[in-house]
Coordinates of C-alpha atoms in Angstrom, one line a residue:
M1 CA 6.5 -194.4 86.4
N2 CA 4.6 -193.0 83.4
N3 CA 6.0 -193.6 80.0
E4 CA 7.3 -189.9 79.5
L5 CA 9.7 -190.6 82.9
K6 CA 10.8 -193.6 81.6
A7 CA 11.7 -191.9 78.4
Q8 CA 13.3 -189.4 80.1
G9 CA 15.4 -191.7 81.8
S10 CA 16.4 -193.3 78.5
S11 CA 17.1 -189.7 77.2
E12 CA 19.4 -189.1 80.1
K13 CA 21.5 -192.1 79.5
A14 CA 21.1 -191.5 75.4
I15 CA 22.8 -188.1 76.5
S16 CA 25.8 -189.6 79.3
S17 CA 26.6 -192.0 76.0
L18 CA 26.7 -189.4 73.1
T19 CA 28.5 -186.8 74.8
K20 CA 31.2 -189.2 75.9
T21 CA 31.8 -189.5 72.4
L22 CA 31.5 -185.8 71.0
P23 CA 34.7 -184.0 70.1
P24 CA 35.1 -180.5 72.6
N25 CA 34.0 -178.4 70.0
L26 CA 30.5 -180.2 69.6
L27 CA 30.3 -181.1 73.4
V28 CA 30.4 -177.0 73.8
Y29 CA 27.5 -176.8 71.0
F30 CA 25.5 -179.2 72.7
H31 CA 25.2 -177.6 76.1
S32 CA 24.5 -174.1 74.8
I33 CA 22.0 -175.1 72.3
E34 CA 20.5 -177.6 75.4
S35 CA 20.4 -174.6 77.7
I36 CA 19.1 -172.2 75.5
G37 CA 16.2 -174.4 74.0
T38 CA 14.9 -175.7 77.4
K39 CA 15.0 -172.0 78.5
M40 CA 13.2 -170.9 75.5
F41 CA 10.8 -173.9 74.9
G42 CA 10.9 -175.8 78.6
H43 CA 10.6 -178.9 76.9
S44 CA 12.9 -181.5 76.7
I45 CA 12.1 -182.3 72.7
V46 CA 14.9 -179.7 72.0
R47 CA 16.9 -182.2 73.5
S48 CA 16.1 -184.7 71.4
S49 CA 16.5 -182.6 68.0
V50 CA 20.0 -181.2 69.3
L51 CA 21.1 -184.8 69.9
S52 CA 19.9 -186.0 66.3
F53 CA 21.8 -183.0 65.0
L54 CA 24.7 -183.9 67.2
A55 CA 24.6 -187.4 66.0
H56 CA 24.5 -187.1 62.3
K57 CA 27.8 -184.8 62.9
N58 CA 29.6 -187.2 64.5
P59 CA 28.8 -191.0 63.0
S60 CA 30.3 -192.8 66.0
A61 CA 27.2 -191.2 67.8
A62 CA 24.8 -192.4 65.3
S63 CA 23.6 -195.7 67.1
V64 CA 22.4 -193.5 70.0
R65 CA 18.9 -192.5 70.1
S66 CA 17.0 -189.9 72.1
F67 CA 13.4 -190.1 72.4
T68 CA 10.7 -187.8 74.5
R69 CA 7.6 -189.9 74.7
T70 CA 4.4 -187.9 74.4
S71 CA 2.0 -190.5 73.4
N72 CA 1.8 -194.4 72.8
L73 CA 4.4 -194.4 69.8
A74 CA 8.0 -195.7 70.6
A75 CA 10.8 -194.0 69.3
T76 CA 11.3 -196.9 66.8
N77 CA 8.6 -198.7 65.5
Y78 CA 8.0 -201.2 62.2
L79 CA 5.9 -201.1 59.4
L80 CA 4.5 -204.1 58.1
K81 CA 3.4 -203.5 54.5
Y82 CA 1.4 -206.1 52.7
E83 CA 0.4 -206.2 48.8
Y84 CA -2.9 -207.9 48.3
I85 CA -4.1 -209.6 45.2
P86 CA -6.7 -207.6 42.9
D87 CA -9.5 -209.8 43.8
V88 CA -9.3 -209.4 47.4
L89 CA -12.6 -208.9 48.5
E90 CA -13.8 -211.9 46.6
K91 CA -11.3 -214.2 48.4
R92 CA -10.4 -212.9 51.7
G93 CA -13.7 -214.3 53.4
P94 CA -12.4 -217.5 54.6
Y95 CA -9.6 -216.3 56.2
R96 CA -11.0 -212.7 57.5
E97 CA -11.6 -213.8 60.8
A98 CA -8.4 -215.7 61.7
H99 CA -6.6 -212.8 60.1
I100 CA -8.3 -210.3 62.2
A101 CA -7.7 -212.3 65.5
L102 CA -4.4 -212.6 64.9
A103 CA -3.8 -208.8 64.9
K104 CA -6.2 -208.3 67.9
K105 CA -3.8 -211.0 69.7
M106 CA -1.1 -209.0 69.1
I107 CA -2.4 -205.7 70.2
E108 CA -3.6 -207.0 73.2
E109 CA 0.1 -208.1 73.8
N110 CA 1.5 -204.5 72.8
K111 CA 3.2 -205.9 69.7
C112 CA 0.9 -204.3 67.5
L113 CA -0.6 -200.7 67.7
S114 CA -2.6 -200.7 64.5
G115 CA -3.3 -201.8 61.4
G116 CA -5.6 -201.9 58.4
P117 CA -6.1 -202.0 54.2
T118 CA -4.5 -199.0 52.4
G119 CA -5.5 -197.9 49.2
K120 CA -6.4 -194.8 47.1
K121 CA -8.8 -192.2 48.5
D122 CA -12.4 -193.4 48.6
M123 CA -10.7 -197.0 48.1
E124 CA -13.4 -199.7 47.1
V125 CA -11.0 -202.4 46.8
P126 CA -7.6 -202.3 48.9
H127 CA -4.2 -202.8 47.1
G128 CA -2.4 -203.4 50.5
A129 CA -2.2 -202.9 54.0
L130 CA -0.1 -201.6 56.7
F131 CA 0.6 -202.5 60.1
V132 CA 2.7 -200.6 62.9
F133 CA 4.6 -203.2 65.6
T134 CA 6.7 -202.2 68.2
D135 CA 9.5 -204.6 67.0
Y136 CA 10.7 -206.3 64.2
D137 CA 10.5 -209.8 65.4
A138 CA 7.1 -209.3 66.2
A139 CA 6.4 -208.1 62.7
K140 CA 7.9 -210.5 60.9
Q141 CA 6.0 -213.4 63.4
Y142 CA 2.7 -211.8 62.2
A143 CA 3.3 -212.0 58.3
E144 CA 4.7 -215.6 58.9
N145 CA 1.3 -216.6 60.7
D146 CA -1.2 -214.6 59.0
P147 CA -4.4 -216.7 57.1
Y148 CA -3.8 -213.7 54.6
V149 CA 0.0 -214.7 53.5
A150 CA -0.3 -218.4 53.7
N151 CA -3.4 -218.4 51.7
G152 CA -2.3 -216.1 48.9
I153 CA -4.4 -213.3 49.5
V154 CA -0.9 -211.3 50.3
T155 CA 1.2 -211.2 47.2
S156 CA 4.4 -209.7 49.1
W157 CA 5.3 -208.3 52.3
D158 CA 8.0 -206.5 53.6
I159 CA 9.1 -205.0 57.2
E160 CA 10.7 -201.6 57.3
E161 CA 11.7 -199.4 60.3
W162 CA 10.2 -196.2 61.0
N163 CA 11.7 -193.7 63.6
V164 CA 9.3 -191.6 65.0
V165 CA 10.7 -187.8 65.1
V166 CA 7.4 -185.5 65.7
Q167 CA 3.9 -186.6 67.0
K168 CA 1.2 -185.3 68.8
E169 CA 1.2 -184.7 72.4
D170 CA -1.2 -186.3 74.7

C-alpha cells in the first residue's frame, strides 16, 4: 500500500474520532465544508484543513490529527537543533566521521530524514546543526550517542516537535 493510501486510511480514522466529539453545529459545518472543498478542489487536503480548524474550535478533539501524505514527511516530525562551539571547524576533525556515520545509520533505519550545519547565508563557520527525525526517541538517541555532543563540539541541543501543515506534492 502506498504512503498516500496509508495516510488516507489514518485520515478516515481521525475523521471518525473527531466527528464523534463534535457538537452538532460544528459537525454540520464539517460535512458542508468538506463536501464543497472536495467538489471544488478534488483533493483531501481540504479535509485536513477543515479538521485542523475544527480541532481548534473543539478542544476535546485537539489530540486528533489528520494528514494527507504527499511526500516523505510525516504529519509530525522532530527537529534536533545543535549549537556549536565557535571553533567547530578546528576541533570537529577527530569526531566528524563517527558523527556522520551515526546520522547515515539513522537515515538507513528511516529514523532520520536529513541533517546538516546551519548558519548565516554564505557561512564560513556553522553556528549549529539541524536534523529532521521521524520520532522523538530517535532524535534523543542520536544526540545522546553523537560524538560531537560527547566531546564538547555541541554546546547545547534541543528537540522540538514540528507539525507539517503544507509541503510540496510528489
